[in-house]
Amino acid sequence: MLKRSLTEDAQEVFRAIALIELGARMQVLESELTLSRDRMIRLYREVKGVSPPKGMLPFSADWYMTWLANIHASLFYNTYLFLKNEARCSHLDALTKGYRLYLEHCQHSETDPVLDLTRAWTLVRFFDADMLQLTRCCRCSGKFVAHRHDLQHNVVCGACQPPSRAGKTKKAAAARREALSAAQQAA
Ligand SMILES: [Zn+2]
């Protein structure tokens, strides 16, 4: 059995609390942390006041390809990569910090978050499993989420080319496009 110091144990508990507060499901906690399942369920109940929801996690990379989800996923993943590669955060820190930054950005641009923490976590897993890649948009040069074997050249991101039904949210898309290219430049 794994022997941990009290400090390490406390750190794991704080990580769990941070993830639960951001909306993590049990599967996320179980795969990211080493606390026992019983302790995590207890923590979940203490933090949320309810039992953790049961059921399977969403498992389709296609979800990230719809127009709005793709813009949000691209924004989050670019932030995650920046924190991990440039700011040298651990995977878990990049996930929680990146997700908080994403929520803050939604708040600033007065748009509802589309990506929940579990979707954000699954997105990172899909990239790690080489199911997804970042493709550079030939108009704004921002990188967006695409399937692994999708075309790489002369492709346009969702923010640059909103579908016509999204006319009302064109302004919001423009704001997101700016944020996306800002994230690009930072990364
Ligand atoms: Zn673009």
mmCIF file of C-alpha atoms and ligand atoms in Angstrom:
data_model
loop_
_atom_site.group_PDB
_atom_site.id
_atom_site.type_symbol
_atom_site.label_atom_id
_atom_site.label_comp_id
_atom_site.label_asym_id
_atom_site.label_seq_id
_atom_site.Cartn_x
_atom_site.Cartn_y
_atom_site.Cartn_z
ATOM 1 C CA MET A 1 0.000 0.000 0.000
ATOM 2 C CA LEU A 2 1.168 3.495 -0.907
ATOM 3 C CA LYS A 3 2.694 5.355 2.049
ATOM 4 C CA ARG A 4 2.330 9.084 1.839
ATOM 5 C CA SER A 5 3.344 11.887 4.153
ATOM 6 C CA LEU A 6 0.580 13.929 5.750
ATOM 7 C CA THR A 7 1.572 16.885 3.575
ATOM 8 C CA GLU A 8 1.290 14.873 0.384
ATOM 9 C CA ASP A 9 -2.013 13.504 1.556
ATOM 10 C CA ALA A 10 -3.314 17.004 2.292
ATOM 11 C CA GLN A 11 -2.195 18.160 -1.167
ATOM 12 C CA GLU A 12 -4.149 15.355 -2.776
ATOM 13 C CA VAL A 13 -7.226 16.357 -0.790
ATOM 14 C CA PHE A 14 -6.866 19.985 -1.929
ATOM 15 C CA ARG A 15 -6.466 18.880 -5.532
ATOM 16 C CA ALA A 16 -9.598 16.779 -5.207
ATOM 17 C CA ILE A 17 -11.552 19.691 -3.714
ATOM 18 C CA ALA A 18 -10.408 22.012 -6.524
ATOM 19 C CA LEU A 19 -11.505 19.490 -9.155
ATOM 20 C CA ILE A 20 -14.856 18.826 -7.465
ATOM 21 C CA GLU A 21 -15.552 22.548 -7.187
ATOM 22 C CA LEU A 22 -14.904 22.917 -10.903
ATOM 23 C CA GLY A 23 -17.422 20.140 -11.597
ATOM 24 C CA ALA A 24 -15.255 17.024 -12.033
ATOM 25 C CA ARG A 25 -17.017 13.652 -12.178
ATOM 26 C CA MET A 26 -15.818 10.668 -10.132
ATOM 27 C CA GLN A 27 -14.082 9.096 -13.133
ATOM 28 C CA VAL A 28 -11.909 12.214 -13.475
ATOM 29 C CA LEU A 29 -10.983 12.150 -9.784
ATOM 30 C CA GLU A 30 -10.243 8.433 -9.837
ATOM 31 C CA SER A 31 -7.940 8.691 -12.789
ATOM 32 C CA GLU A 32 -6.094 11.827 -11.627
ATOM 33 C CA LEU A 33 -5.737 11.245 -7.883
ATOM 34 C CA THR A 34 -4.543 8.486 -5.582
ATOM 35 C CA LEU A 35 -7.060 8.969 -2.765
ATOM 36 C CA SER A 36 -9.334 6.024 -2.025
ATOM 37 C CA ARG A 37 -12.692 5.957 -3.752
ATOM 38 C CA ASP A 38 -14.505 6.162 -0.395
ATOM 39 C CA ARG A 39 -12.646 9.302 0.610
ATOM 40 C CA MET A 40 -13.341 10.924 -2.733
ATOM 41 C CA ILE A 41 -17.050 10.147 -2.463
ATOM 42 C CA ARG A 42 -17.074 11.655 1.032
ATOM 43 C CA LEU A 43 -15.225 14.728 -0.215
ATOM 44 C CA TYR A 44 -17.638 15.038 -3.115
ATOM 45 C CA ARG A 45 -20.625 14.981 -0.748
ATOM 46 C CA GLU A 46 -19.013 17.535 1.563
ATOM 47 C CA VAL A 47 -18.153 19.939 -1.237
ATOM 48 C CA LYS A 48 -21.279 19.573 -3.374
ATOM 49 C CA GLY A 49 -23.824 18.554 -0.760
ATOM 50 C CA VAL A 50 -25.027 15.691 -2.994
ATOM 51 C CA SER A 51 -23.755 12.270 -4.028
ATOM 52 C CA PRO A 52 -21.628 12.085 -7.183
ATOM 53 C CA PRO A 53 -23.699 11.365 -10.308
ATOM 54 C CA LYS A 54 -23.474 7.844 -11.705
ATOM 55 C CA GLY A 55 -23.229 6.857 -15.321
ATOM 56 C CA MET A 56 -20.773 6.794 -18.157
ATOM 57 C CA LEU A 57 -18.632 9.671 -19.286
ATOM 58 C CA PRO A 58 -19.295 11.200 -22.679
ATOM 59 C CA PHE A 59 -17.070 9.411 -25.130
ATOM 60 C CA SER A 60 -17.064 10.875 -28.589
ATOM 61 C CA ALA A 61 -14.473 13.093 -30.206
ATOM 62 C CA ASP A 62 -17.155 14.263 -32.644
ATOM 63 C CA TRP A 63 -18.714 16.399 -29.929
ATOM 64 C CA TYR A 64 -15.747 18.785 -30.194
ATOM 65 C CA MET A 65 -16.296 19.271 -33.907
ATOM 66 C CA THR A 66 -19.603 21.118 -33.808
ATOM 67 C CA TRP A 67 -19.149 24.817 -34.451
ATOM 68 C CA LEU A 68 -19.519 26.374 -30.988
ATOM 69 C CA ALA A 69 -18.012 23.451 -29.060
ATOM 70 C CA ASN A 70 -14.990 23.584 -31.385
ATOM 71 C CA ILE A 71 -14.331 27.259 -30.644
ATOM 72 C CA HIS A 72 -14.592 26.654 -26.886
ATOM 73 C CA ALA A 73 -12.512 23.468 -27.000
ATOM 74 C CA SER A 74 -9.813 25.208 -29.062
ATOM 75 C CA LEU A 75 -9.686 28.100 -26.621
ATOM 76 C CA PHE A 76 -9.343 25.758 -23.649
ATOM 77 C CA TYR A 77 -6.793 23.446 -25.249
ATOM 78 C CA ASN A 78 -4.532 26.288 -26.393
ATOM 79 C CA THR A 79 -4.576 27.647 -22.837
ATOM 80 C CA TYR A 80 -3.877 24.183 -21.410
ATOM 81 C CA LEU A 81 -0.901 23.678 -23.740
ATOM 82 C CA PHE A 82 0.497 27.092 -22.918
ATOM 83 C CA LEU A 83 0.335 26.372 -19.170
ATOM 84 C CA LYS A 84 1.874 22.946 -19.597
ATOM 85 C CA ASN A 85 4.612 23.709 -22.119
ATOM 86 C CA GLU A 86 5.495 27.352 -21.513
ATOM 87 C CA ALA A 87 4.540 27.880 -17.864
ATOM 88 C CA ARG A 88 5.753 24.358 -17.001
ATOM 89 C CA CYS A 89 2.635 23.390 -15.064
ATOM 90 C CA SER A 90 1.930 19.731 -14.333
ATOM 91 C CA HIS A 91 -0.909 18.150 -16.317
ATOM 92 C CA LEU A 92 -3.265 18.481 -13.349
ATOM 93 C CA ASP A 93 -2.351 22.120 -12.651
ATOM 94 C CA ALA A 94 -2.685 22.986 -16.327
ATOM 95 C CA LEU A 95 -6.115 21.334 -16.345
ATOM 96 C CA THR A 96 -7.485 23.167 -13.286
ATOM 97 C CA LYS A 97 -5.827 26.529 -14.018
ATOM 98 C CA GLY A 98 -6.611 26.321 -17.700
ATOM 99 C CA TYR A 99 -10.227 25.504 -16.937
ATOM 100 C CA ARG A 100 -10.515 28.423 -14.485
ATOM 101 C CA LEU A 101 -9.059 30.781 -17.114
ATOM 102 C CA TYR A 102 -11.546 29.428 -19.633
ATOM 103 C CA LEU A 103 -14.464 30.126 -17.234
ATOM 104 C CA GLU A 104 -13.120 33.628 -16.570
ATOM 105 C CA HIS A 105 -12.896 34.264 -20.270
ATOM 106 C CA CYS A 106 -16.518 33.182 -20.777
ATOM 107 C CA GLN A 107 -17.559 35.494 -17.971
ATOM 108 C CA HIS A 108 -15.683 38.450 -19.495
ATOM 109 C CA SER A 109 -17.160 37.910 -22.917
ATOM 110 C CA GLU A 110 -20.627 37.321 -21.404
ATOM 111 C CA THR A 111 -21.003 33.957 -23.025
ATOM 112 C CA ASP A 112 -22.128 30.705 -21.401
ATOM 113 C CA PRO A 113 -19.430 28.065 -20.953
ATOM 114 C CA VAL A 114 -20.005 25.175 -23.375
ATOM 115 C CA LEU A 115 -17.220 22.939 -22.103
ATOM 116 C CA ASP A 116 -17.647 21.438 -18.634
ATOM 117 C CA LEU A 117 -14.586 20.234 -16.727
ATOM 118 C CA THR A 118 -15.188 16.607 -17.664
ATOM 119 C CA ARG A 119 -15.354 17.527 -21.369
ATOM 120 C CA ALA A 120 -12.151 19.542 -20.969
ATOM 121 C CA TRP A 121 -10.450 16.570 -19.303
ATOM 122 C CA THR A 122 -11.694 14.160 -21.967
ATOM 123 C CA LEU A 123 -10.412 16.536 -24.644
ATOM 124 C CA VAL A 124 -6.888 16.334 -23.195
ATOM 125 C CA ARG A 125 -7.179 12.526 -23.094
ATOM 126 C CA PHE A 126 -8.172 12.446 -26.777
ATOM 127 C CA PHE A 127 -5.111 14.527 -27.654
ATOM 128 C CA ASP A 128 -2.890 12.263 -25.547
ATOM 129 C CA ALA A 129 -4.334 9.254 -27.389
ATOM 130 C CA ASP A 130 -3.536 10.909 -30.734
ATOM 131 C CA MET A 131 -7.186 10.998 -31.759
ATOM 132 C CA LEU A 132 -7.139 14.771 -32.185
ATOM 133 C CA GLN A 133 -4.711 17.358 -33.450
ATOM 134 C CA LEU A 134 -4.402 21.128 -33.607
ATOM 135 C CA THR A 135 -4.764 22.541 -37.107
ATOM 136 C CA ARG A 136 -3.724 26.050 -38.107
ATOM 137 C CA CYS A 137 -6.463 28.228 -39.590
ATOM 138 C CA CYS A 138 -5.319 29.773 -42.865
ATOM 139 C CA ARG A 139 -7.173 33.032 -42.107
ATOM 140 C CA CYS A 140 -6.471 33.919 -38.472
ATOM 141 C CA SER A 141 -3.528 31.501 -38.045
ATOM 142 C CA GLY A 142 -5.058 30.357 -34.741
ATOM 143 C CA LYS A 143 -4.873 26.652 -34.003
ATOM 144 C CA PHE A 144 -8.121 24.759 -33.621
ATOM 145 C CA VAL A 145 -9.164 21.259 -32.573
ATOM 146 C CA ALA A 146 -9.543 18.765 -35.434
ATOM 147 C CA HIS A 147 -9.609 15.010 -35.982
ATOM 148 C CA ARG A 148 -6.194 13.390 -36.264
ATOM 149 C CA HIS A 149 -6.294 12.754 -39.993
ATOM 150 C CA ASP A 150 -8.253 15.815 -41.122
ATOM 151 C CA LEU A 151 -6.817 18.072 -43.798
ATOM 152 C CA GLN A 152 -4.030 20.310 -42.514
ATOM 153 C CA HIS A 153 -3.788 22.907 -45.281
ATOM 154 C CA ASN A 154 -6.096 25.693 -46.419
ATOM 155 C CA VAL A 155 -8.624 25.039 -43.681
ATOM 156 C CA VAL A 156 -10.592 27.704 -41.859
ATOM 157 C CA CYS A 157 -11.537 27.623 -38.163
ATOM 158 C CA GLY A 158 -15.086 27.940 -36.840
ATOM 159 C CA ALA A 159 -14.473 31.417 -35.453
ATOM 160 C CA CYS A 160 -13.508 32.702 -38.920
ATOM 161 C CA GLN A 161 -16.382 30.948 -40.648
ATOM 162 C CA PRO A 162 -19.519 30.819 -38.506
ATOM 163 C CA PRO A 163 -22.434 28.889 -40.004
ATOM 164 C CA SER A 164 -25.236 31.127 -41.275
ATOM 165 C CA ARG A 165 -27.598 30.021 -38.493
ATOM 166 C CA ALA A 166 -25.129 31.530 -36.062
ATOM 167 C CA GLY A 167 -25.737 35.042 -37.402
ATOM 168 C CA LYS A 168 -26.925 36.350 -34.069
ATOM 169 C CA THR A 169 -23.801 35.194 -32.341
ATOM 170 C CA LYS A 170 -21.396 36.543 -34.943
ATOM 171 C CA LYS A 171 -20.349 39.301 -32.575
ATOM 172 C CA ALA A 172 -19.631 36.751 -29.862
ATOM 173 C CA ALA A 173 -17.652 34.704 -32.357
ATOM 174 C CA ALA A 174 -15.576 37.741 -33.242
ATOM 175 C CA ALA A 175 -14.802 38.248 -29.556
ATOM 176 C CA ARG A 176 -13.822 34.592 -29.227
ATOM 177 C CA ARG A 177 -11.700 34.802 -32.353
ATOM 178 C CA GLU A 178 -9.765 37.659 -30.762
ATOM 179 C CA ALA A 179 -9.286 35.662 -27.574
ATOM 180 C CA LEU A 180 -8.182 32.653 -29.568
ATOM 181 C CA SER A 181 -5.539 34.566 -31.478
ATOM 182 C CA ALA A 182 -4.408 36.198 -28.211
ATOM 183 C CA ALA A 183 -4.002 32.716 -26.729
ATOM 184 C CA GLN A 184 -2.125 31.707 -29.895
ATOM 185 C CA GLN A 185 0.287 34.584 -29.612
ATOM 186 C CA ALA A 186 0.894 33.816 -25.950
ATOM 187 C CA ALA A 187 1.583 30.185 -26.861
HETATM 188 ZN ZN ZN B 1 -9.549 31.286 -38.015
#
